[in-house]
PDB file of C-alpha atoms in Angstrom:
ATOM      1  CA  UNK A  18      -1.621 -11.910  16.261  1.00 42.00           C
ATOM      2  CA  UNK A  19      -4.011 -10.761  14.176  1.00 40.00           C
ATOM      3  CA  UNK A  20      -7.851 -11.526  13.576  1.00 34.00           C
ATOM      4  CA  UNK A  21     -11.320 -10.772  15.699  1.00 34.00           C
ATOM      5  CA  UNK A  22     -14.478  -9.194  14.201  1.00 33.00           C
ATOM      6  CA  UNK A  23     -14.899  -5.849  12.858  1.00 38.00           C
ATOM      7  CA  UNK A  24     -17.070  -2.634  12.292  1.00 38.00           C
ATOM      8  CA  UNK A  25     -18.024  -1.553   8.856  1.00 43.00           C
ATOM      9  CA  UNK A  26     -18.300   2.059   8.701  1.00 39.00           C
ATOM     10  CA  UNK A  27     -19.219   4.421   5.429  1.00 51.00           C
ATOM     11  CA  UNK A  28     -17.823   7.381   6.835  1.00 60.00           C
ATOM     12  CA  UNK A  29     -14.291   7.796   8.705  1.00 69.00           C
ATOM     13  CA  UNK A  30     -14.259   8.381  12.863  1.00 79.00           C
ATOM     14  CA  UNK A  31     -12.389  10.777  13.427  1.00 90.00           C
ATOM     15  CA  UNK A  32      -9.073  10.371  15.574  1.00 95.00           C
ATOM     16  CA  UNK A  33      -9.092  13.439  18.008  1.00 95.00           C
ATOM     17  CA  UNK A  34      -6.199  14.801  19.857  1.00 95.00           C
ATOM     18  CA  UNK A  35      -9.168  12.717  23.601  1.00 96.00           C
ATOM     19  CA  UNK A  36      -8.640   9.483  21.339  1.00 95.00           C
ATOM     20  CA  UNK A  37      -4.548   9.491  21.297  1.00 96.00           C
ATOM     21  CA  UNK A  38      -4.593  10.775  24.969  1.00 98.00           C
ATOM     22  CA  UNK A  39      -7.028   7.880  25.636  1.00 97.00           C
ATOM     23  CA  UNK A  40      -4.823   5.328  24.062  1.00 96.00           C
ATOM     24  CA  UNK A  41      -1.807   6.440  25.517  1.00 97.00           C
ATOM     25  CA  UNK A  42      -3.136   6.351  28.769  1.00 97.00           C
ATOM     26  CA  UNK A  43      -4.441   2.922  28.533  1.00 96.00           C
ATOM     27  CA  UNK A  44      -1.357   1.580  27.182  1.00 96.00           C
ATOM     28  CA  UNK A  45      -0.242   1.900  30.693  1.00 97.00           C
ATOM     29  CA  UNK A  46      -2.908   0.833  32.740  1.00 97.00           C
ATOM     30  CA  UNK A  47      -2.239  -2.453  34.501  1.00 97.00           C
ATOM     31  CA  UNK A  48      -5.331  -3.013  34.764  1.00 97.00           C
ATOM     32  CA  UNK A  49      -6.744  -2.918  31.322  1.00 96.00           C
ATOM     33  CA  UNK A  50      -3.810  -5.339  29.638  1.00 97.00           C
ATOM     34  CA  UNK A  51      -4.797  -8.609  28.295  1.00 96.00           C
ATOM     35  CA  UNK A  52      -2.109 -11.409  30.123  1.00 96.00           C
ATOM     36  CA  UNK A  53      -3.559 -14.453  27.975  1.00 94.00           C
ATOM     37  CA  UNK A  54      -2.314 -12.176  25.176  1.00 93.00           C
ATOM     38  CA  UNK A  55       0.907 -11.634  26.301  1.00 95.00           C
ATOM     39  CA  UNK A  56       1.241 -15.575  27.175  1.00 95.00           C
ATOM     40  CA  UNK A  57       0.530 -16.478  23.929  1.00 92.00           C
ATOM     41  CA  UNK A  58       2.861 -13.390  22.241  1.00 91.00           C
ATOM     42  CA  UNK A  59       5.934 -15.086  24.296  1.00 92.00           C
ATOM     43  CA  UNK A  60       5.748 -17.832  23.415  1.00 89.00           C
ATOM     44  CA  UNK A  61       5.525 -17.193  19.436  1.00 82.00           C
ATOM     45  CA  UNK A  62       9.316 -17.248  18.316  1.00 77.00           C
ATOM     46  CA  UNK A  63      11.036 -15.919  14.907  1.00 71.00           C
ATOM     47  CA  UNK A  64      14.362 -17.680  15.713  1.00 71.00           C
ATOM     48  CA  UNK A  65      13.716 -20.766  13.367  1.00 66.00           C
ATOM     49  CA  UNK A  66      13.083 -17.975  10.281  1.00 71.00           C
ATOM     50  CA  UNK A  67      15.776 -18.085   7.853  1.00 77.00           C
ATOM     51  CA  UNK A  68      15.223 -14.389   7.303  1.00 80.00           C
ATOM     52  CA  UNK A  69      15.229 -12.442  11.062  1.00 77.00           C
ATOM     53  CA  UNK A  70      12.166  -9.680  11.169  1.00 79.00           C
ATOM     54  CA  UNK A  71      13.833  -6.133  10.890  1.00 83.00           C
ATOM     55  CA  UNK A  72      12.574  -5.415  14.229  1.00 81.00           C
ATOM     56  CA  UNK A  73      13.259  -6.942  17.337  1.00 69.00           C
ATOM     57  CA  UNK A  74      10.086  -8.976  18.275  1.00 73.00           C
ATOM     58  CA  UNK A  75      10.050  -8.804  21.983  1.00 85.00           C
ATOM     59  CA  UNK A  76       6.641  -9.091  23.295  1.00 91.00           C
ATOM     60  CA  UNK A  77       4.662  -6.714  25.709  1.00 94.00           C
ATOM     61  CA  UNK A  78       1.072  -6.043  27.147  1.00 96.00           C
ATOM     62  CA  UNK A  79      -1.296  -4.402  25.256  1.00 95.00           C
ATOM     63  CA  UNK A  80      -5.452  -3.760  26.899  1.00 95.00           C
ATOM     64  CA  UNK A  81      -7.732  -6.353  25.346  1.00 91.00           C
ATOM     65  CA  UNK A  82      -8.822  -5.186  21.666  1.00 88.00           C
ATOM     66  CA  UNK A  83     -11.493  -7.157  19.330  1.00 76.00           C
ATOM     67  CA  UNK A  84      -9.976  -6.561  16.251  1.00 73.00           C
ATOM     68  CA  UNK A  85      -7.531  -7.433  13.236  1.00 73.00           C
ATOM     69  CA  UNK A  86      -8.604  -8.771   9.727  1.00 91.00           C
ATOM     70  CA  UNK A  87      -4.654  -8.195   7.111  1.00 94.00           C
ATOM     71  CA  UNK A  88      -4.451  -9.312   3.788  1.00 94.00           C
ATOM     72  CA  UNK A  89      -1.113  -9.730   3.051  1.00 94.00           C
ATOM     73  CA  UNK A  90      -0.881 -10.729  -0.251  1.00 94.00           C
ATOM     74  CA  UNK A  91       2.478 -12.091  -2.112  1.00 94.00           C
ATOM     75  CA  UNK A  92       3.085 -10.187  -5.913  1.00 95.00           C
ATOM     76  CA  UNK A  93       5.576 -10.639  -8.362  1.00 93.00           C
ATOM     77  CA  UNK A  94       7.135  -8.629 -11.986  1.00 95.00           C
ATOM     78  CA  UNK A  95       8.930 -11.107 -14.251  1.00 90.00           C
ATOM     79  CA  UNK A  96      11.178  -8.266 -16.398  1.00 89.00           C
ATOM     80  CA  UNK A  97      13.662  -8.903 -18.980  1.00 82.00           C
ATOM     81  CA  UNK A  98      14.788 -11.987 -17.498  1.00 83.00           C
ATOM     82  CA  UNK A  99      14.426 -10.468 -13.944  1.00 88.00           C
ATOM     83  CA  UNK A 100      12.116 -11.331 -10.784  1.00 86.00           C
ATOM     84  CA  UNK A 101      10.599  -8.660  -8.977  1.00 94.00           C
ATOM     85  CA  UNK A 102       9.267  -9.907  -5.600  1.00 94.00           C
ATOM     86  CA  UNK A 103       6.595  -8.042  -4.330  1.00 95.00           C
ATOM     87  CA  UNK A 104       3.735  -7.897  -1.494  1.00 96.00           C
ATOM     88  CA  UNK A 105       0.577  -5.930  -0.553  1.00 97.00           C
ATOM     89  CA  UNK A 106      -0.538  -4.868   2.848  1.00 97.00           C
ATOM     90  CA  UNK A 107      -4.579  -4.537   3.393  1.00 97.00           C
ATOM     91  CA  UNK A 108      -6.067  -3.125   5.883  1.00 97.00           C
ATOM     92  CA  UNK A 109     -10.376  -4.332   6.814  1.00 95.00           C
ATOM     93  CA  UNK A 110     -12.668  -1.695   6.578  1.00 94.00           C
ATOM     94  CA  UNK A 111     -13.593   0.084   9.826  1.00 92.00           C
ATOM     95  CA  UNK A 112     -14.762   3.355  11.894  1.00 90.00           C
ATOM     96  CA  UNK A 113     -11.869   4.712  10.711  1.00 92.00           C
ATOM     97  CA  UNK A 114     -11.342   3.084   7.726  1.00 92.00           C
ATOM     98  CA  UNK A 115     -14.286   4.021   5.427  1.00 86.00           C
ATOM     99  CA  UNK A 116     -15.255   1.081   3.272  1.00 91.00           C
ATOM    100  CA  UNK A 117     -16.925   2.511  -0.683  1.00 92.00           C
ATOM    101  CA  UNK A 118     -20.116   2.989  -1.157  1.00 91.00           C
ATOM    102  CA  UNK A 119     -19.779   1.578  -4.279  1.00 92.00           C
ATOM    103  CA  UNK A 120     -18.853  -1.763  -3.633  1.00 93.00           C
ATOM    104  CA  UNK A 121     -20.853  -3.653  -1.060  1.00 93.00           C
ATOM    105  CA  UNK A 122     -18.318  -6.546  -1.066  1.00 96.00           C
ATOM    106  CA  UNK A 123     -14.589  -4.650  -0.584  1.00 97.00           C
ATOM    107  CA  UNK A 124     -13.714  -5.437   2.946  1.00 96.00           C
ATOM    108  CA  UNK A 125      -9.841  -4.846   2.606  1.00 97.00           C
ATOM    109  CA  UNK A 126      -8.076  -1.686   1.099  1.00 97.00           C
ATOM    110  CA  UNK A 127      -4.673  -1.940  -0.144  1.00 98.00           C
ATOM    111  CA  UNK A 128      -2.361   0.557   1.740  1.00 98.00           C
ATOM    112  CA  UNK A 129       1.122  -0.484   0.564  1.00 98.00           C
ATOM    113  CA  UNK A 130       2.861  -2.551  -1.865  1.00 98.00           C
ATOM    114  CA  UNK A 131       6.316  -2.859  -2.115  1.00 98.00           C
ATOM    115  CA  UNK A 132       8.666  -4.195  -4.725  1.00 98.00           C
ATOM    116  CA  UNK A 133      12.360  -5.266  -4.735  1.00 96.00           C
ATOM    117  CA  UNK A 134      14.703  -6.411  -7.368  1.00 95.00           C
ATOM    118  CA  UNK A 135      16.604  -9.351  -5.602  1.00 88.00           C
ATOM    119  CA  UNK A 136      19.451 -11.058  -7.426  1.00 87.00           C
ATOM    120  CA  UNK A 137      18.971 -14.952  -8.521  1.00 78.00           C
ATOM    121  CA  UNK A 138      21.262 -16.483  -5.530  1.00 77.00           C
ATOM    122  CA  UNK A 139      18.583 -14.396  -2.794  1.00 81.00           C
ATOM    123  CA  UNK A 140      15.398 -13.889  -4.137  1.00 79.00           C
ATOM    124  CA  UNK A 141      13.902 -16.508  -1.775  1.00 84.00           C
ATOM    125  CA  UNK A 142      15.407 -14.965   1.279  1.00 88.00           C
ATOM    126  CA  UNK A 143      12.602 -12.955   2.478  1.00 89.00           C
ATOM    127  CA  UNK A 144      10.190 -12.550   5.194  1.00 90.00           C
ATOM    128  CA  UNK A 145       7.241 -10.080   6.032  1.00 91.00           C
ATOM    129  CA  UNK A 146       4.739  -9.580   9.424  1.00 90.00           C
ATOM    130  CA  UNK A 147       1.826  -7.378  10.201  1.00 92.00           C
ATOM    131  CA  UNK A 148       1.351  -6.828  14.132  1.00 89.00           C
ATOM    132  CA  UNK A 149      -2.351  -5.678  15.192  1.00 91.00           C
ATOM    133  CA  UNK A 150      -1.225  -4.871  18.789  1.00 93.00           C
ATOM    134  CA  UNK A 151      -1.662  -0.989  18.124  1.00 94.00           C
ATOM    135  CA  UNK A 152      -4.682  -1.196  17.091  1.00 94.00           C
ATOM    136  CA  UNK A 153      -6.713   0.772  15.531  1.00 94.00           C
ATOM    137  CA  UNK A 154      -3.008   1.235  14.361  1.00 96.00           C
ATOM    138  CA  UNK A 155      -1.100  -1.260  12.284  1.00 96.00           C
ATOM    139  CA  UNK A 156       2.377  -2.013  11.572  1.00 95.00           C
ATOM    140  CA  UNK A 157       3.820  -3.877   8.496  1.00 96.00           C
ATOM    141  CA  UNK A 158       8.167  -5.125   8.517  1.00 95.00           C
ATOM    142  CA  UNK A 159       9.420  -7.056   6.155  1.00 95.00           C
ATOM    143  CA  UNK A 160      13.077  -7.626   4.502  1.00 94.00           C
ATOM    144  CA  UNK A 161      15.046  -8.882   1.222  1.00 94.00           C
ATOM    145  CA  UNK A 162      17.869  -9.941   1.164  1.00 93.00           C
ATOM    146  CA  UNK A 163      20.567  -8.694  -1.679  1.00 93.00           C
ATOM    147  CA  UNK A 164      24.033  -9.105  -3.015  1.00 93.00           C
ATOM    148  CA  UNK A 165      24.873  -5.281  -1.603  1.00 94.00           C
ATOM    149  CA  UNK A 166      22.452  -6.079   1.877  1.00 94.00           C
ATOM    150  CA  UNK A 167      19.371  -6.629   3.043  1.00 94.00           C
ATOM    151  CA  UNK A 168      16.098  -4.049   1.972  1.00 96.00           C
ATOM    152  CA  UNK A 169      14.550  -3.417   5.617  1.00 96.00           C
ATOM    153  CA  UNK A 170      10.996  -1.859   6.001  1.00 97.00           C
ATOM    154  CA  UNK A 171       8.556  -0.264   8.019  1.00 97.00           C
ATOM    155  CA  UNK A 172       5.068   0.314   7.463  1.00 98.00           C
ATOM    156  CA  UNK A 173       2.459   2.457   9.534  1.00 97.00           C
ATOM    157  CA  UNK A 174      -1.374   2.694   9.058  1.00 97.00           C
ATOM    158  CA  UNK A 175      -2.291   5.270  11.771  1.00 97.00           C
ATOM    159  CA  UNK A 176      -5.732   5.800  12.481  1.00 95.00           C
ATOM    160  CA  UNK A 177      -5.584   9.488  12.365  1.00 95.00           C
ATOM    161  CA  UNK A 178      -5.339   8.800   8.276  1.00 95.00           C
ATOM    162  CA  UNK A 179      -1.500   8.466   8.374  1.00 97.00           C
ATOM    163  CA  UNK A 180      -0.353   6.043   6.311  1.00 98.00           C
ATOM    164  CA  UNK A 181       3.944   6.004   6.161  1.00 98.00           C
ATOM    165  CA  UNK A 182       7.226   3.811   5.011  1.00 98.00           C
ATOM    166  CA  UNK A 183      10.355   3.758   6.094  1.00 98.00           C
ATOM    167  CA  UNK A 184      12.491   1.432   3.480  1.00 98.00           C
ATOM    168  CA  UNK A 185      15.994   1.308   4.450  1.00 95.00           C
ATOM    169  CA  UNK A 186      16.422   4.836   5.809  1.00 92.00           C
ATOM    170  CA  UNK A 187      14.425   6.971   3.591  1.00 97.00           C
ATOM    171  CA  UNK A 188      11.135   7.942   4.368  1.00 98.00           C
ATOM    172  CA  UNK A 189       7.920   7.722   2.305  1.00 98.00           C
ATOM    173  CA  UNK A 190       4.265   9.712   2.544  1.00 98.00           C
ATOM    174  CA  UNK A 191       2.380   6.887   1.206  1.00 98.00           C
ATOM    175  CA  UNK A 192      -0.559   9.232   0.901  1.00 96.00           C
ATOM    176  CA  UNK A 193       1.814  10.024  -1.836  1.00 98.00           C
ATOM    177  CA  UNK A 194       1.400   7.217  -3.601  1.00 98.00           C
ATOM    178  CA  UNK A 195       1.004   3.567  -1.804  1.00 98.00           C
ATOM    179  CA  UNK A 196       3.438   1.617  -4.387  1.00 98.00           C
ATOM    180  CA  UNK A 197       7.291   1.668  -3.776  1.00 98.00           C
ATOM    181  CA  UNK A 198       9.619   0.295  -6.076  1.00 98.00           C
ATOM    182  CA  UNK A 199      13.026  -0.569  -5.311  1.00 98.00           C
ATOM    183  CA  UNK A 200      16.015  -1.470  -7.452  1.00 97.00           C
ATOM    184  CA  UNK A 201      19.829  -2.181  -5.718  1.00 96.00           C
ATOM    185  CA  UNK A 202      22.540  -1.044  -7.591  1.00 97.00           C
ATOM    186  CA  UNK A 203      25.989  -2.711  -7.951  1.00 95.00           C
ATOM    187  CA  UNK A 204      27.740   0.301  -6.240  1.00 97.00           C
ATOM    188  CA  UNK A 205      26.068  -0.732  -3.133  1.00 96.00           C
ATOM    189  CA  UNK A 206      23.320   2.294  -3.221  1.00 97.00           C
ATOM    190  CA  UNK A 207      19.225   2.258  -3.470  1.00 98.00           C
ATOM    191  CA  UNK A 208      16.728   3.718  -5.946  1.00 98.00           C
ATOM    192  CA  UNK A 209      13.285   4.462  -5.276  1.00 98.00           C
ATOM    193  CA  UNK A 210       9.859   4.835  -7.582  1.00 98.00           C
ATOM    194  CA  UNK A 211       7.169   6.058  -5.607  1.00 98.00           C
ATOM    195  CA  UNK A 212       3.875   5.654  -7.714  1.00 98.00           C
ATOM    196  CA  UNK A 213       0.172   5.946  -7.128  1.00 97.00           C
ATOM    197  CA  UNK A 214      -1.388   3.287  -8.736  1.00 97.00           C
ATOM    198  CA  UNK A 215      -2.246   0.697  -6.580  1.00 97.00           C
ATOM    199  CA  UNK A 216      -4.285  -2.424  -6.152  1.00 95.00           C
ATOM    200  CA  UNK A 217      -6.960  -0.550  -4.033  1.00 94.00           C
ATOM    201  CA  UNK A 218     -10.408  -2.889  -2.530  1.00 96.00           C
ATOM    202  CA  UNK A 219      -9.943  -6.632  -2.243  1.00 97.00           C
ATOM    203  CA  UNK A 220     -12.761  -8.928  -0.822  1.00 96.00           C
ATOM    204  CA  UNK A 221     -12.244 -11.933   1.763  1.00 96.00           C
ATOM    205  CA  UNK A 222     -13.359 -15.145   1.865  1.00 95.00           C
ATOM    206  CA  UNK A 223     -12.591 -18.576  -0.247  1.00 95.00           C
ATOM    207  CA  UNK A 224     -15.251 -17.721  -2.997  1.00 96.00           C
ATOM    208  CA  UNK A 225     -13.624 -14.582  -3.249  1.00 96.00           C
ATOM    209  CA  UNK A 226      -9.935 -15.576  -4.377  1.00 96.00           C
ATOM    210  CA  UNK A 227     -10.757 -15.964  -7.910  1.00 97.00           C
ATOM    211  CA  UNK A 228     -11.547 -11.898  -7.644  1.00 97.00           C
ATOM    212  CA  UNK A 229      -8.741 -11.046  -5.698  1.00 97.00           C
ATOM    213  CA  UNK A 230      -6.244 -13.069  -7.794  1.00 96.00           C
ATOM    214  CA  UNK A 231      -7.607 -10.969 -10.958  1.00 97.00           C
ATOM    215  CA  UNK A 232      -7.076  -7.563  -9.295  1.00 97.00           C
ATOM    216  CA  UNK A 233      -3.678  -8.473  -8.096  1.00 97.00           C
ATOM    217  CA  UNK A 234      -2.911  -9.924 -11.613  1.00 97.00           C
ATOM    218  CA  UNK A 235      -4.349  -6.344 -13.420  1.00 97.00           C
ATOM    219  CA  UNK A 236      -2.212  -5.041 -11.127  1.00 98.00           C
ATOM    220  CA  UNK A 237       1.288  -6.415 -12.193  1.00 97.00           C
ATOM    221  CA  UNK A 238       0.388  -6.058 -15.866  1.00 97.00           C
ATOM    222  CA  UNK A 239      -0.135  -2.243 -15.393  1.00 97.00           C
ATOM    223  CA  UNK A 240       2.797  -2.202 -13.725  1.00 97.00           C
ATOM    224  CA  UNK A 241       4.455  -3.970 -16.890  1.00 96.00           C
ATOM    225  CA  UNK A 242       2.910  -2.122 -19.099  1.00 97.00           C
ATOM    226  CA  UNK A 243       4.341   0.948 -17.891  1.00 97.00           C
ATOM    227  CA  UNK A 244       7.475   2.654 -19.631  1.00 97.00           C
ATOM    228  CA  UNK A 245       8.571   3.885 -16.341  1.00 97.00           C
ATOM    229  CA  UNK A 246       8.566   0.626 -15.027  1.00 97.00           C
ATOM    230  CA  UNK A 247      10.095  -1.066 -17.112  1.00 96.00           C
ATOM    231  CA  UNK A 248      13.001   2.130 -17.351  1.00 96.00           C
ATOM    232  CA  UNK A 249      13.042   2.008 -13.891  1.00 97.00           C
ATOM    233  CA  UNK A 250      13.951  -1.634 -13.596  1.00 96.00           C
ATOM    234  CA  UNK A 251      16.822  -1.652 -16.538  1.00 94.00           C
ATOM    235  CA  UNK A 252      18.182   1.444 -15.342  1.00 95.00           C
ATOM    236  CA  UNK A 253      22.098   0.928 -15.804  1.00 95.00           C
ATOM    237  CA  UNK A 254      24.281  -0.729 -12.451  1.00 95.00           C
ATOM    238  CA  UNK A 255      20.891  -2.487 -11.534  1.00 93.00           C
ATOM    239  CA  UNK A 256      21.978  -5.762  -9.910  1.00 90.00           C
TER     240      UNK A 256
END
């Protein structure tokens, strides 16, 4: 659902009030939707998942678009005899995602990361998808299950600059900071850490891994190394 070439850009396109009248338009225009597409979306099916998607993933035309490079990359905090699953959503440089000038190579920026505290008899029972069908807009769901219920998300990358969470029914500004922790308490509640470090540009390609693997890695030591973290995670009634 997601993957076609792409346009490197140094500085961001803007996304006028013409572009979202544009897209809206076109979103209902017969003519321009893509059937192969919409062929191949119904008849991709979630139902053999263990974990269901948060949203409902019923399939429906989109116009033809040459575009979608994710990373979606798979983290994790080992705490005080705890396991904090975690994963990253990147996003390919394009005309309205600026790529750095300073790094010839980045082709993905990170714009969310997410981490829940899962007790032992769940922590496997996850699942996560990016959809490029709004493109230049993206969408990110994903879910853990818990002892006290599942942790549901939703992630936005808007091409206006947007970039927003919803994580069970709080909302986040991610331009606020693009890492979200979450720890479930015993008595059934949710507590957030919002924070603004972040694994920022990753690269792509197989001779590339090796660099992306260290960033990710500096990443969860930071996060470690961090008395907030760490405070955060021990807090008393964590699960």
């Amino acid at each position: 659902m997601i993957l076609s070439t792409r346009v490197r850009a140094q500085a961001p396109a803007p996304w006028t009030d013409a572009d979202a009248a544009r897209y809206a338009r076109e979103r209902m225009d017969s003519s321009l939707w893509d059937m192969p597409r919409l062929v191949d979306d119904l008849s991709f099916s979630f139902d053999s998942l263990e974990v269901a998607p948060p949203l409902v993933n019923l399939a429906s035309p989109v116009p033809e678009y040459d575009w979608g490079f994710v990373s979606s990359r798979l983290t994790k905090l080992e705490l005080t005899g705890k396991r904090i699953d975690g994963i990253t959503y990147a996003y390919a440089y394009d005309a309205y995602r600026p790529a750095p000038a300073d790094d010839t190579l980045a082709y993905y920026r990170t714009y969310f990361t997410i981490y829940v505290l899962a007790d032992s008899a769940h922590q496997d029972q996850r699942m996560s998808t990016v959809i490029s069908r709004n493109y230049p807009h993206y969408l990110a769901t994903g879910k853990q299950v818990t002892s006290i219920g599942e942790v549901s998300y939703v992630q936005l990358s808007l091409a206006g600059g947007e970039n927003l969470a919803v994580v069970s029914r709080q909302y986040f500004d991610l331009r606020q900071g693009r890492t979200l922790l979450v720890a479930p308490l015993e008595d059934g509640s949710l507590r957030f850490l919002q924070l603004r470090v972040s694994p920022e540009s990753l690269r792509t390609g197989e001779a590339s891994e090796p660099y992306n693997a260290a960033v990710i890695e500096a990443f969860e030591q930071r996060l470690l190394a961090d008395p907030e973290v760490v405070k955060f995670f021990t807090q008393p009634g964590i699960l």
